[in-house]
Coordinates of C-alpha atoms in Angstrom, one line a residue:
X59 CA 13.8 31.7 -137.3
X60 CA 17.5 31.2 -138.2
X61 CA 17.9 31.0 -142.3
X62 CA 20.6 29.6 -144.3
X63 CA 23.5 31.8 -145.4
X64 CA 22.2 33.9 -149.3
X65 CA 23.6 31.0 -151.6
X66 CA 22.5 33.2 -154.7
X67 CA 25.7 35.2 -153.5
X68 CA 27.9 31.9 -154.0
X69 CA 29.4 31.2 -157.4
X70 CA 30.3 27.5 -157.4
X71 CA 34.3 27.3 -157.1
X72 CA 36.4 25.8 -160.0
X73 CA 37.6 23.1 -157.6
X74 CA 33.3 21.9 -156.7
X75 CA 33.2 22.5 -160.9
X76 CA 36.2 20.2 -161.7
X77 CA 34.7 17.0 -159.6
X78 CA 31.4 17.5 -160.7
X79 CA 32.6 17.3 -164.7
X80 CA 34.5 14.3 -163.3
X81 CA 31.8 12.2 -161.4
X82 CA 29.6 13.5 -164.4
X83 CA 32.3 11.1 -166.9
X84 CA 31.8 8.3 -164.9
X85 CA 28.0 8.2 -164.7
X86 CA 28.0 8.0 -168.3
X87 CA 30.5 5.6 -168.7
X88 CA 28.2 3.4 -165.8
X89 CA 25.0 4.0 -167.6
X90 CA 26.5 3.0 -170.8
X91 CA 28.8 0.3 -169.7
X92 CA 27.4 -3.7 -169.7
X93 CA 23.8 -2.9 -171.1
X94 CA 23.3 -6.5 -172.5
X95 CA 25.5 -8.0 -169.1
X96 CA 22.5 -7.9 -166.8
X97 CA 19.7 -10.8 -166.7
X98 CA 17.0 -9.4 -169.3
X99 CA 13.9 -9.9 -166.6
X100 CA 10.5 -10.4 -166.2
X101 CA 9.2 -6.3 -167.0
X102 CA 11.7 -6.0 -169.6
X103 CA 10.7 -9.1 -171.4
X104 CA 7.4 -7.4 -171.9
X105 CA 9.0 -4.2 -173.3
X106 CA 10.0 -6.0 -175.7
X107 CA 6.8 -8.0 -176.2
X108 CA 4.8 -4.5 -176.5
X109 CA 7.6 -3.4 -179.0
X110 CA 7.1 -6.5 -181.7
X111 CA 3.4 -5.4 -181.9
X112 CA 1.8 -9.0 -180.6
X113 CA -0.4 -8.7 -177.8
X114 CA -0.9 -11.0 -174.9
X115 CA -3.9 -12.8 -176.2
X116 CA -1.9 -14.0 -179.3
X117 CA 1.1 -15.0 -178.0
X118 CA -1.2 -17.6 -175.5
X119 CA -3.4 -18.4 -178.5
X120 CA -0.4 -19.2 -180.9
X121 CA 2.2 -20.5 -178.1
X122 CA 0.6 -21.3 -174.9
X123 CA -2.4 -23.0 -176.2
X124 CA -0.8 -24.7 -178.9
X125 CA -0.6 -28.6 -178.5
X126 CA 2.5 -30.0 -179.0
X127 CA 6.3 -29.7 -178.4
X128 CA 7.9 -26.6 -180.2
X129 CA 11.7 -25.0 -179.9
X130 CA 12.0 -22.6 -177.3
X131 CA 13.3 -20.2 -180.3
X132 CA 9.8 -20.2 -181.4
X133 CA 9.8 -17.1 -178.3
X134 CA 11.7 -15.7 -180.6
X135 CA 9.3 -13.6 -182.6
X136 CA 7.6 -12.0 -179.9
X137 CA 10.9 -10.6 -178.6
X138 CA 11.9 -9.1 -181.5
X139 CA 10.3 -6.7 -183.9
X140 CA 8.0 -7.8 -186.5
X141 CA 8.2 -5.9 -189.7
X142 CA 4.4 -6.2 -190.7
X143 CA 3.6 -4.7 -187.5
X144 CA 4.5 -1.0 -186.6
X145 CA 3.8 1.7 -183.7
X146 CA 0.1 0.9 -184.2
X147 CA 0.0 -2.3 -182.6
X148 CA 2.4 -1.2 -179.7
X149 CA 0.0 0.8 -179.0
X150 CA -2.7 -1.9 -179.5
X151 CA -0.8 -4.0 -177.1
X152 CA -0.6 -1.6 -174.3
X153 CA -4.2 -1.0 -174.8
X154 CA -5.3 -4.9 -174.7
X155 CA -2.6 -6.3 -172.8
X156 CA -1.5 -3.6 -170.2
X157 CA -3.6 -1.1 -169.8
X158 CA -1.9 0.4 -166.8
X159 CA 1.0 1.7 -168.8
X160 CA 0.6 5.0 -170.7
X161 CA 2.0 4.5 -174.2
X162 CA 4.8 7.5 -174.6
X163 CA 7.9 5.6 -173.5
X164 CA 6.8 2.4 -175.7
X165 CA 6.0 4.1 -178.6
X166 CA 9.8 5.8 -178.0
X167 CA 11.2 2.1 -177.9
X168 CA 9.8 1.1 -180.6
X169 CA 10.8 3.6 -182.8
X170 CA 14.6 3.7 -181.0
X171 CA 14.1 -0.6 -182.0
X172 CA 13.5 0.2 -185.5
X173 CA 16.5 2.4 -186.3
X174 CA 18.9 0.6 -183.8
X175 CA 17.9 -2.8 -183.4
X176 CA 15.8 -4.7 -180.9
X177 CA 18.4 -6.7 -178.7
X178 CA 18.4 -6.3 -175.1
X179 CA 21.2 -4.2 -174.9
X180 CA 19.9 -1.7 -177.7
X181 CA 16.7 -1.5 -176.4
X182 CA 18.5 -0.5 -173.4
X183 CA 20.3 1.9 -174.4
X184 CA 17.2 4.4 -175.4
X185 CA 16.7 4.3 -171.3
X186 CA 20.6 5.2 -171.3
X187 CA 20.0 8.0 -173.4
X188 CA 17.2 9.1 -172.2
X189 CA 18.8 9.2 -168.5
X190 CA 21.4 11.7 -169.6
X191 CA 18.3 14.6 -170.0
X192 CA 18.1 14.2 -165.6
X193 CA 21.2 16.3 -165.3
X194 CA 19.8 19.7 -167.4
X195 CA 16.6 19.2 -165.7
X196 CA 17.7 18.9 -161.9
X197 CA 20.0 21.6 -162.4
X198 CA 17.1 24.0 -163.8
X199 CA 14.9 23.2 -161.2
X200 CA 17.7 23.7 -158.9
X201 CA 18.2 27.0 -160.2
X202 CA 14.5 27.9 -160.1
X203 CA 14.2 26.6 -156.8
X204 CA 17.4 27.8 -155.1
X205 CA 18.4 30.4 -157.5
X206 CA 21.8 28.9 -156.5
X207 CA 24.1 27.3 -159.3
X208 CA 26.1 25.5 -156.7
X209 CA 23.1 23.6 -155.2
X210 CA 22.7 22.6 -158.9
X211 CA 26.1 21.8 -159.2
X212 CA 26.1 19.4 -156.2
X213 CA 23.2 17.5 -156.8
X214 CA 24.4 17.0 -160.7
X215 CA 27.2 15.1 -158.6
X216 CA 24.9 13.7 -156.9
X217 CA 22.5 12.0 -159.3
X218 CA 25.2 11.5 -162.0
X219 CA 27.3 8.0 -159.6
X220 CA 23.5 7.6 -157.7
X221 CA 23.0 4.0 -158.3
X222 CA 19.7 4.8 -158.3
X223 CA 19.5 6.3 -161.6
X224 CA 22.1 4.3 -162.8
X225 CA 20.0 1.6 -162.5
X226 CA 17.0 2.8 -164.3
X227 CA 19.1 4.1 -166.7
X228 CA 20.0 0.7 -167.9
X229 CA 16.5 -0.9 -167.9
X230 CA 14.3 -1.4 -170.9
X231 CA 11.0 0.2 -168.8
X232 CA 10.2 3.9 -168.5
X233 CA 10.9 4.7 -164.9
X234 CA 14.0 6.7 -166.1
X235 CA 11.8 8.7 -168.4
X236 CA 9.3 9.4 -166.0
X237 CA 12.4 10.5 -163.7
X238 CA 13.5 13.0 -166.2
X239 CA 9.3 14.4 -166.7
X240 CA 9.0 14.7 -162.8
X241 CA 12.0 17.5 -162.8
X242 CA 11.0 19.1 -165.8
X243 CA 7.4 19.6 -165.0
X244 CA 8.9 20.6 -161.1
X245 CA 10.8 23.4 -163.3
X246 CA 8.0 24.4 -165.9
X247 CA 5.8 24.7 -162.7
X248 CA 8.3 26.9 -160.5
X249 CA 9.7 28.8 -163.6
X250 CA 5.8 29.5 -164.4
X251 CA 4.7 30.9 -161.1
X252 CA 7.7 33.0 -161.4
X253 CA 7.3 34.7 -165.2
X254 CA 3.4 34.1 -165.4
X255 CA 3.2 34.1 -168.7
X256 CA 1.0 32.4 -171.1
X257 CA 4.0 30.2 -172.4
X258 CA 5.7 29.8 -168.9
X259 CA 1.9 27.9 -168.3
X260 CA 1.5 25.7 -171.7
X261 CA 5.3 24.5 -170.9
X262 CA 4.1 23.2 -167.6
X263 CA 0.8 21.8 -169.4
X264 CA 2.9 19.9 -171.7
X265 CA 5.2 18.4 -169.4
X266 CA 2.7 17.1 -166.9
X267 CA 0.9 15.6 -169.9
X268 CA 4.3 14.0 -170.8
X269 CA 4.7 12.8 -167.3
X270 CA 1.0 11.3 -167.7
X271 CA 1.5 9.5 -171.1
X272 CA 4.7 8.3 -168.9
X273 CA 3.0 6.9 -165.9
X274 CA 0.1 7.3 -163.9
X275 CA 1.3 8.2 -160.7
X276 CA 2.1 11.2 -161.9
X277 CA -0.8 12.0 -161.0
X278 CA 0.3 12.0 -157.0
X279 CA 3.3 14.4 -158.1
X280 CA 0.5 16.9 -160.2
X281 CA -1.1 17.0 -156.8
X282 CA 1.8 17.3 -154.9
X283 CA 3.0 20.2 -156.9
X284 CA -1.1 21.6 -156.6
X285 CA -0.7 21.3 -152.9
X286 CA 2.4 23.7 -153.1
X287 CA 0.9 25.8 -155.0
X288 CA -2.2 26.7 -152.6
X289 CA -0.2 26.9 -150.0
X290 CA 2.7 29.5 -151.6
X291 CA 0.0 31.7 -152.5
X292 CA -1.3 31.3 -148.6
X293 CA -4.8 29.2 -149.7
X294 CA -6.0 32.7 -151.3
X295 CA -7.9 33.0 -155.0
X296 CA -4.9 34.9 -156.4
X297 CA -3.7 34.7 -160.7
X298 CA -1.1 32.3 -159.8
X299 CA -3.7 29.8 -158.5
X300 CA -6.2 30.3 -161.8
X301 CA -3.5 30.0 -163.8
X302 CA -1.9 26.7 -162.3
X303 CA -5.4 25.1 -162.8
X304 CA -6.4 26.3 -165.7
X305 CA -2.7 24.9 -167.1
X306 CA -3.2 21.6 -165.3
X307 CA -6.8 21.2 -166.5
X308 CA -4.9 21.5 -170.1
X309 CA -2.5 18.8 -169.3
X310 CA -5.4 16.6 -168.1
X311 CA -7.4 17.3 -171.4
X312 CA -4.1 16.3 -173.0
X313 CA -3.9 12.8 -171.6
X314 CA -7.3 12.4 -171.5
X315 CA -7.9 9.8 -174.8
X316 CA -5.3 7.6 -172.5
X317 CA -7.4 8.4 -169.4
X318 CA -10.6 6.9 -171.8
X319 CA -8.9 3.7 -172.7
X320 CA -7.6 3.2 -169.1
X321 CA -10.8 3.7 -167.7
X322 CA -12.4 1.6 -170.3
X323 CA -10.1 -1.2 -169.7
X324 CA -10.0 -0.6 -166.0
X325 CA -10.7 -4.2 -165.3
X326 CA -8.0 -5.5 -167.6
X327 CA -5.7 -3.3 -165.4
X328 CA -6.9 -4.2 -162.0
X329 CA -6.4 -8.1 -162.8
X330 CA -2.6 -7.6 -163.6
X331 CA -2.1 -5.8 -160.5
X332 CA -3.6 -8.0 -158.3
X333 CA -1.7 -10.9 -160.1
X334 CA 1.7 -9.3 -159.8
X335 CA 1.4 -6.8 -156.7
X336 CA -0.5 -9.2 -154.4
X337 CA -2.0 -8.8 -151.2
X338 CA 1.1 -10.4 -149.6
X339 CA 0.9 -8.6 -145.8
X340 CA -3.1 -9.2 -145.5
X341 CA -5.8 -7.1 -145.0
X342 CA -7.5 -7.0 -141.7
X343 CA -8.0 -4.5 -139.5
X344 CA -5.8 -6.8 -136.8
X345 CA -2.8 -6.0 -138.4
X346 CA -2.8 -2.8 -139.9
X347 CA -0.5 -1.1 -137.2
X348 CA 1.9 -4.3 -138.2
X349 CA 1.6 -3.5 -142.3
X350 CA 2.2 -0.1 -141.8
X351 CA 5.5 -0.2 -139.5
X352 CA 6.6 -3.1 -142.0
X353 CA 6.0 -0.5 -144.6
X354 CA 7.9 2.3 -143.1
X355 CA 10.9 0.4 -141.8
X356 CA 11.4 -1.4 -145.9
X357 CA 11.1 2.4 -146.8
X358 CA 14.1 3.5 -144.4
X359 CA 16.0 0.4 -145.8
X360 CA 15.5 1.6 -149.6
X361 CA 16.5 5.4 -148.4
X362 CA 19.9 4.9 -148.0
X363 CA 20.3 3.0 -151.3
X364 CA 19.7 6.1 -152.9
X365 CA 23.6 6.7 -152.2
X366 CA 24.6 3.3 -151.1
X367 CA 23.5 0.2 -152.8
X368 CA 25.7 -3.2 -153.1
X369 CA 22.9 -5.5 -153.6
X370 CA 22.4 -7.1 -150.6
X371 CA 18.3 -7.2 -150.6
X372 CA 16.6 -10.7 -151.6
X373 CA 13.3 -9.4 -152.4
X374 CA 11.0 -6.8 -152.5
X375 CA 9.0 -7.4 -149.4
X376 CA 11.3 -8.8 -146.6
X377 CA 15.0 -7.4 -147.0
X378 CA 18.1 -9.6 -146.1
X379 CA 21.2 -9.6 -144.0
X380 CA 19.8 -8.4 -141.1
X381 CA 22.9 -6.9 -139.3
X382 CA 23.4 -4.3 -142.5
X383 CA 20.0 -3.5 -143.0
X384 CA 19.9 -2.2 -139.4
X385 CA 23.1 -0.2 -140.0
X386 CA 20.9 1.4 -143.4
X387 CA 17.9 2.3 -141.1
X388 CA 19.7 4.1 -138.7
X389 CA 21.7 6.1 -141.3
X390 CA 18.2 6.6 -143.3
X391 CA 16.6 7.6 -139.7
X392 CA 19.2 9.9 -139.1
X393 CA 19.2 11.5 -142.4
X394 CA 15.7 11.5 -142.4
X395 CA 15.4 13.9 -139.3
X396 CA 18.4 16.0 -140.2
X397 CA 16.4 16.5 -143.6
X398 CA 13.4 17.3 -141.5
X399 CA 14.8 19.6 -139.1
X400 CA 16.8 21.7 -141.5
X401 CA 13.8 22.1 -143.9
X402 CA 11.8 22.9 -141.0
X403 CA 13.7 25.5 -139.2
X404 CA 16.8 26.6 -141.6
X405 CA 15.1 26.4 -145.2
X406 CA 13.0 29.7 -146.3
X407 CA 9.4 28.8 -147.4
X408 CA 10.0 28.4 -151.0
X409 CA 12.1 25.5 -151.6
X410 CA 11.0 24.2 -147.8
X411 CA 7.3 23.7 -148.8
X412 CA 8.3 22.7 -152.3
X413 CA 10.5 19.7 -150.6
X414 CA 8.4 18.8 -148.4
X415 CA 5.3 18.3 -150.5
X416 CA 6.9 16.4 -153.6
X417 CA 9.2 14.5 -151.2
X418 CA 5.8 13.4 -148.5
X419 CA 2.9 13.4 -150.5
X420 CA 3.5 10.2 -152.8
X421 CA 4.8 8.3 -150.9
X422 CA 2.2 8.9 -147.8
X423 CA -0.5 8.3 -150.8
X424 CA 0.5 5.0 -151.8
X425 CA 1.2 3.9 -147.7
X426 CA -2.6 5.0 -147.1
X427 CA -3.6 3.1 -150.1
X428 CA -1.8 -0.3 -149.0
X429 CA -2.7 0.0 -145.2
X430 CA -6.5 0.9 -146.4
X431 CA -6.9 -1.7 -149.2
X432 CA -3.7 -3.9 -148.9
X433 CA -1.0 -4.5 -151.6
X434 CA 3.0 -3.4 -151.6
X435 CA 2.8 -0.4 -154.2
X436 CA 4.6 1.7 -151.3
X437 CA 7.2 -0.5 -151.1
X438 CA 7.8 -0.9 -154.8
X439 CA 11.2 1.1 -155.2
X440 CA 9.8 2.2 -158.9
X441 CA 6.8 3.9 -157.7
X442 CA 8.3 6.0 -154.8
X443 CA 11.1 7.6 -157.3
X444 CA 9.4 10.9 -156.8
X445 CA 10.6 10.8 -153.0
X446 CA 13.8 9.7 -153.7
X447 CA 14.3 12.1 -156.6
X448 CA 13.6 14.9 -154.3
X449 CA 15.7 13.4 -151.4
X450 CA 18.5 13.8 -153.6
X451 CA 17.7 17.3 -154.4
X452 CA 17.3 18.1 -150.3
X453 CA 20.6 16.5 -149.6
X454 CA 22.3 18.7 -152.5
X455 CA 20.7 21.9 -150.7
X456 CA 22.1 21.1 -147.3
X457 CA 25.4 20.0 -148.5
X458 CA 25.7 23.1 -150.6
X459 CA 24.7 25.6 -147.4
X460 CA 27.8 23.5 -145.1
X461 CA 30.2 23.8 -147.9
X462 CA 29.8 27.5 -147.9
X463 CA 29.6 28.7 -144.3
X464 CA 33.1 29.6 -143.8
X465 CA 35.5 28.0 -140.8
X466 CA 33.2 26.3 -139.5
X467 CA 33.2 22.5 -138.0
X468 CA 30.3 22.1 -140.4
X469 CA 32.2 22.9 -143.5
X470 CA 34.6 20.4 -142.2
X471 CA 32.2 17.5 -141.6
X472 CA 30.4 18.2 -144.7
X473 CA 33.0 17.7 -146.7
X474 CA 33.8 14.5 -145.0
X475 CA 30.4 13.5 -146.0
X476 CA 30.4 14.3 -149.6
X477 CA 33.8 12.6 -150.1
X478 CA 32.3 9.4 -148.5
X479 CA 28.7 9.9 -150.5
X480 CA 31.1 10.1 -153.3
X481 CA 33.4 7.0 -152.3
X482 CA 29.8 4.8 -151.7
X483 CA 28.4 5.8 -154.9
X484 CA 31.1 4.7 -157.1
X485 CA 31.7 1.8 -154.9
X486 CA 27.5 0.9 -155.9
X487 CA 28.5 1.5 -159.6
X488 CA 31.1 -1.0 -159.8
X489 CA 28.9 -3.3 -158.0
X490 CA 26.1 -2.6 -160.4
X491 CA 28.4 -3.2 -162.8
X492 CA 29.4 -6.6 -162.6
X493 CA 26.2 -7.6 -161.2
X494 CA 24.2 -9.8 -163.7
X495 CA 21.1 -9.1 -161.5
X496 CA 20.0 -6.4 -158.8
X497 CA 17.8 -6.9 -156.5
X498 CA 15.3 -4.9 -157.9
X499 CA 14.6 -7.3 -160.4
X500 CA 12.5 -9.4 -158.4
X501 CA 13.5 -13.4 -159.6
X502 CA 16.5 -12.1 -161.8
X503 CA 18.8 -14.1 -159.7
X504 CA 16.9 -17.2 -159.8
X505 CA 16.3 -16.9 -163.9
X506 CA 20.2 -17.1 -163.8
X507 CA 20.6 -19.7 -161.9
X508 CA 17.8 -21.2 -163.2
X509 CA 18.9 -21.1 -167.8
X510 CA 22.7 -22.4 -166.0
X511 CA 21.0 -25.9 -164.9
X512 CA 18.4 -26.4 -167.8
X513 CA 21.5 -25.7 -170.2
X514 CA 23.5 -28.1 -168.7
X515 CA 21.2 -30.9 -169.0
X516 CA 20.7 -33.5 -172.1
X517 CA 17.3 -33.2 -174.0
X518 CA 15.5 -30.4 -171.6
X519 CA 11.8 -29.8 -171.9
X520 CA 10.3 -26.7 -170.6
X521 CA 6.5 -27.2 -169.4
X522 CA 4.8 -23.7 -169.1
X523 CA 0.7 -23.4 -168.5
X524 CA -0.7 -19.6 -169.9
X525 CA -0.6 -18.5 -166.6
X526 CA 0.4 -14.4 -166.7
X527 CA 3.1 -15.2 -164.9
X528 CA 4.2 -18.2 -166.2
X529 CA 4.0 -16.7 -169.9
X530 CA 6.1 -13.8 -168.5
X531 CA 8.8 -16.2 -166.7
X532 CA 8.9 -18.2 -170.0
X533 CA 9.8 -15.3 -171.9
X534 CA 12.4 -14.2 -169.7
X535 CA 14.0 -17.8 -169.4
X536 CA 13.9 -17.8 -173.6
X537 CA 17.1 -15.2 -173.4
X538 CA 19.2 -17.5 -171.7
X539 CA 18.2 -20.7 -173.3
X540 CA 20.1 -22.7 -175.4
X541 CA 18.5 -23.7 -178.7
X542 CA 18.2 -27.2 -177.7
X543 CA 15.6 -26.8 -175.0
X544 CA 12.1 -27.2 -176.1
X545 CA 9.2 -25.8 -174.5
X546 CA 5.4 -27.9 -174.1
X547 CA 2.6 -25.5 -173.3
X548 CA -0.4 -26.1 -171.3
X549 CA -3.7 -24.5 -170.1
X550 CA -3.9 -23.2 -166.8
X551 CA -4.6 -25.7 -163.9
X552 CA -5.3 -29.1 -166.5
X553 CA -3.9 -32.5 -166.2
X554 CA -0.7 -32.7 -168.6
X555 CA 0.6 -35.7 -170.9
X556 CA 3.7 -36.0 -170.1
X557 CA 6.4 -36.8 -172.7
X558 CA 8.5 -40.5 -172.8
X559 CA 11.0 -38.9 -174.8
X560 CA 12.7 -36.5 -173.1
X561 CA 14.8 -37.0 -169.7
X562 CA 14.6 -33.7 -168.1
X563 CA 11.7 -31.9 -167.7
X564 CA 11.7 -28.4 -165.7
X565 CA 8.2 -26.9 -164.6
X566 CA 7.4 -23.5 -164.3
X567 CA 5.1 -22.9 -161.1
X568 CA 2.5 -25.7 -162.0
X569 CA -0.8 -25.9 -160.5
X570 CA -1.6 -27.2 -157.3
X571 CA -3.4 -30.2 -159.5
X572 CA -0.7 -30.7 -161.7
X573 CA 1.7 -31.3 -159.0
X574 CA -0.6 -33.6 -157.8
X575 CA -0.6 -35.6 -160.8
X576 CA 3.6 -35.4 -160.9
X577 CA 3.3 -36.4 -157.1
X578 CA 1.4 -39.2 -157.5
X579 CA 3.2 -40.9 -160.4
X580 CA 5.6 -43.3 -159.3
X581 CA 7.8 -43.1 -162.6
X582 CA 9.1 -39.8 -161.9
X583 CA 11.5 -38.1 -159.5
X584 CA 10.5 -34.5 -158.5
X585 CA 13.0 -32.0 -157.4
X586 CA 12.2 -28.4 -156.2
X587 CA 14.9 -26.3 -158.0
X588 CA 14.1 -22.6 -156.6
X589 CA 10.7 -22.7 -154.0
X590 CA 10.8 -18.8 -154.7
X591 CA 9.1 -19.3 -158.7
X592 CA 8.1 -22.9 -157.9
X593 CA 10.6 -24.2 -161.0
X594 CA 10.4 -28.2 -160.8
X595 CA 13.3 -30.6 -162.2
X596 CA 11.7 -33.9 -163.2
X597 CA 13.5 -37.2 -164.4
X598 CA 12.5 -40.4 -165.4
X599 CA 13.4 -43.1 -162.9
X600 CA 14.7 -45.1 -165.6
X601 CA 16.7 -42.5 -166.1
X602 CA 18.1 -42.4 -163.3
X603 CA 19.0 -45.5 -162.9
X604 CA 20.9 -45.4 -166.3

C-alpha cells in the first residue's frame, strides 16, 4: 500500500503561517460582525424564552389563553430576563418545556444574559465567543491525530472563513458549543490512548459528559469514537479498551441525572419532535428506496456548503435552483470519492479509521433511523455537524500531503484548490453577512417579509391559537413588530370572535375550522400572504371599499 509522504518531518512554512493568521482575522471579524442584523428566528426565540425562566405552559396560560386583545409588547417579558427568576427556572424550563435539550449551553446563556444583557445580539455573541475555542481544539486533535502541525495549520484556515461555523457562531442555540465538545473529546480520546494515564482518561470523561449536557447525539459521536477504538486495538481485550470504557462509563454516570429527566419526560420530548421534525417523506415500505436516495442526494447538496454557501436553498427538505444544486452534487460526489479513495488506500490506519468512523457513523445512524421510522433528522444540517466537522478535518489532511510533495502537478493543483476554497469561503462570509436570513433558518425569510407588511398597515391585529408552533412563530414575529400591532389569542382549533374594530387582521396558521369560519363569512376578504406558514391577511369589506 502506497502511504503519504512523513508530514511529522514538515514544519509549516512562514508563508502557509502568514495566511492562516490572516484568514484567522477575518473569521473573527465574520463571527462578530452584524450579530443583531440577522432575523432573530423561530429556535432562537426559545433561547431566549428558556433564558427569562418562564416555561411553555405559562406563557399559554398567561398569553395564549388569555381573552382579550393585549399589545404585542406584552411578548416582551418572556424574551427578556426576569429578575425574580434565575438559572433555576432555566433549567426548570428545559426540563418542562424541552426536554430534548441538555441544559449546559442554557444555563451558559443565561448567565452570559445576566452580565451582558439579553438582546438578540448579546445573547449572540456568547455563541461568538464560544466559537473562537474550535480553532485550539481542531488544531490539538490535529496534532494528536497527524502529529503534523501543518495539517493543523490548514484546517485552522479552513474552519476559521467556513461559513459553516460562521454560521453557528452567530446563533443564539448550542450547535457551536457542541462543535467545540465534539473536537475536544476527539483529542482527550486520541491524547488518552496515547499517554494512558489516569488523567489522560478523566479528561476524556469530562468532555464527553460536556458534549452530553450539550446535546444528545453525542451520543452517536461516543460510539463512533468506541467503534475506533475496538477496532485500533484489532477487536482484542487489551488496557486501552478497559480503560476507554471504564472512562466512558464515567462520562455516562456524569450525565446521567439529565439522562433521568429525559427519560422521565420522554413523552414531552417525543411530542415536540414529531410537531417540528414531521414525517414529511412518508413511511411505507413502497417508498423507502425513494426516501433514502432523497436523503442522500440533500446530503451531497449540504457537503459542498461546508466551503461554499451563498444561500440559495429554500428549505430544508427540497433544495432550490435546480441548475446549481446539480453543479454542488457533482463537486460533493467528486470530493466525496477523492476523500474515500485517499483515506482508503493513501492514509495509514490511525487517522484513516479515526476519519472514517466519526465522519460515517452519525450520519449513517440518523439515515437508518429516518428510512426505518420516518422523519428528516438526517437531513437536518444541525444534527450531521459531526460529519461535516470531520470533512473539514479530511480535506485539511489531503491538502496538507499535496502541498508538500515537491514538483509535482499535485502541489500545483492543490494549491489552485486552496486559493479557490479560500476565494468561496470569503465570498460565503460576505454573503452571510449581509444576509438578514440563511436558509437554515427554516421561515426566516418569510418572518421578514412577513413584520415588513403587518408594519405597514393601519391598526393590525395579530390572531395566534396556543398552537407550539404558532406560540413559537408569534414570538419570533414580536422582534420585528412595531408597538402598534396587537395580538388576540385563541385556543387551538375553536371558533374565534372576531373584532369590528380593527381593519387588518393577519392569522398565523389557523385551523382547518377556523378558516372555515373566515371562508364562510361574507364580510371579510381573505388573502394568503405566505402558503409556506399559512399567515392570512384579512380586511373588512367596508374597508375596502373606503
Amino acid at each position: 500500500m502506497n502511504q503519504s509522504p512523513p508530514l511529522e518531518k514538515q514544519h509549516p512554512p512562514t508563508w502557509l503561517k502568514s495566511i492562516v493568521i490572516c484568514l484567522l482575522a477575518l473569521g473573527v471579524f465574520f463571527r462578530f460582525a452584524h450579530l443583531g442584523h440577522k432575523v432573530y428566528w423561530h429556535d432562537e426565540s426559545f433561547t431566549s424564552l428558556a433564558i427569562s425562566g418562564h416555561t411553555l405552559a405559562e406563557i399559554k396560560q398567561e398569553i395564549f389563553n388569555h381573552q382579550g386583545i393585549i399589545p404585542i409588547t406584552t411578548l416582551d417579558k418572556f424574551q427578556q430576563i426576569n429578575p425574580e427568576r434565575g438559572v433555576g427556572d432555566t433549567v426548570r424550563y428545559l426540563i418542562t418545556s424541552d426536554p430534548q435539550h441538555p441544559p449546559l449551553y442554557y444555563v451558559m446563556a443565561r448567565l452570559w444574559a445576566q452580565v451582558f444583557g439579553d438582546s438578540p445580539a448579546q445573547v449572540r455573541s456568547l455563541s461568538a465567543v464560544i466559537s473562537l475555542l474550535i480553532f485550539p481544539c481542531v488544531y490539538w486533535l490535529c496534532l494528536e491525530l497527524f502529529d503534523a502541525p501543518s495539517v493543523g495549520w490548514v484546517a485552522l484556515g479552513l474552519m476559521a472563513i467556513s461559513p459553516l461555523e460562521i454560521f453557528f457562531a452567530q446563533e443564539a442555540r448550542q450547535y457551536g458549543l457542541w462543535m467545540v465538545t465534539i473536537l475536544l473529546s476527539s483529542a482527550a480520546l486520541l491524547r488518552a490512548i496515547r499517554r494512558e494515564s489516569l488523567w489522560s482518561w478523566g479528561l476524556y470523561a469530562l468532555t464527553l459528559a460536556l458534549g452530553l449536557y450539550t446535546h444528545l447525539f453525542t451520543i452517536l459521536v461516543a460510539i463512533a469514537q468506541g467503534i475506533y477504538v475496538v477496532i485500533s486495538q484489532q477487536f482484542r481485550w487489551h488496557k486501552t479498551l478497559r480503560n476507554y470504557l471504564i472512562a466512558t462509563a464515567m462520562g455516562l454516570l456524569m450525565f446521567l441525572p439529565w439522562l433521568i429527566v429525559f427519560i422521565t419526560h420522554l413523552h414531552t420530548a417525543l411530542q415536540i419532535n414529531l410537531l417540528w421534525s414531521g414525517n414529511l417523506l412518508g413511511n411505507t415500505i413502497d417508498n423507502i428506496f425513494e426516501r433514502i436516495v432523497g436523503f442522500l442526494i440533500i446530503f451531497l447538496m449540504r457537503t459542498s456548503r461546508v466551503f461554499i454557501d451563498i444561500n440559495l436553498a429554500s428549505d430544508s427538505v427540497v433544495e432550490s435552483y435546480l441548475s446549481f444544486s446539480i453543479i454542488w452534487i457533482v463537486l460533493s460526489l467528486a470530493l466525496i470519492i477523492y476523500l474515500l479513495y485517499f483515506l482508503l488506500y493513501k492514509t495509514k490506519n490511525k487517522p484513516r479509521t479515526f476519519i472514517l468512523t466519526l465522519w460515517l457513523f452519525p450520519s449513517l445512524s440518523l439515515l437508518l433511523c429516518d428510512t426505518i421510522y420516518g422523519g428528516i433528522q438526517s437531513i437536518n444540517f444541525r444534527y450531521t455537524l459531526p460529519s461535516y466537522l470531520t470533512q473539514q478535518i479530511a480535506v485539511a489532511f489531503i491538502l496538507t500531503n499535496h502541498l508538500f510533495w515537491d514538483n509535482t502537478w499535485k502541489q500545483k493543483v492543490c494549491k489552485f484548490i486552496m486559493v479557490g476554497l479560500i476565494i468561496a469561503g470569503v465570498f460565503s462570509d460576505i454573503s452571510l453577512f449581509k444576509a438578514e436570513t440563511w436558509w437554515i433558518q427554516m421561515r426566516g425569510t418569510y418572518f421578514t417579509e412577513i413584520s415588513q407588511i403587518v408594519n405597514k398597515t393601519e391598526s393590525p391585529l395579530l390572531i395566534s391559537d396556543n398552537h407550539p408552533i404558532s406560540v413559537g412563530m408569534t414570538l419570533t414575529l414580536s422582534h420585528r413588530l412595531d408597538p402598534k400591532v396587537h395580538l388576540l389569542t385563541t385556543p387551538f382549533d375553536q371558533v374565534v370572535t372576531i373584532p369590528q374594530d380593527y381593519n387588518n387582521l393577519f392569522f398565523i396558521d389557523p385551523s382547518s375550522s377556523l378558516l372555515h369560519q373566515l371562508q364562510q363569512d361574507t364580510t371579510y376578504s381573505l388573502k394568503l400572504i405566505d402558503p409556506s406558514v399559512g399567515f392570512w391577511h384579512i380586511c373588512h369589506y367596508v374597508s375596502l371599499e373606503g
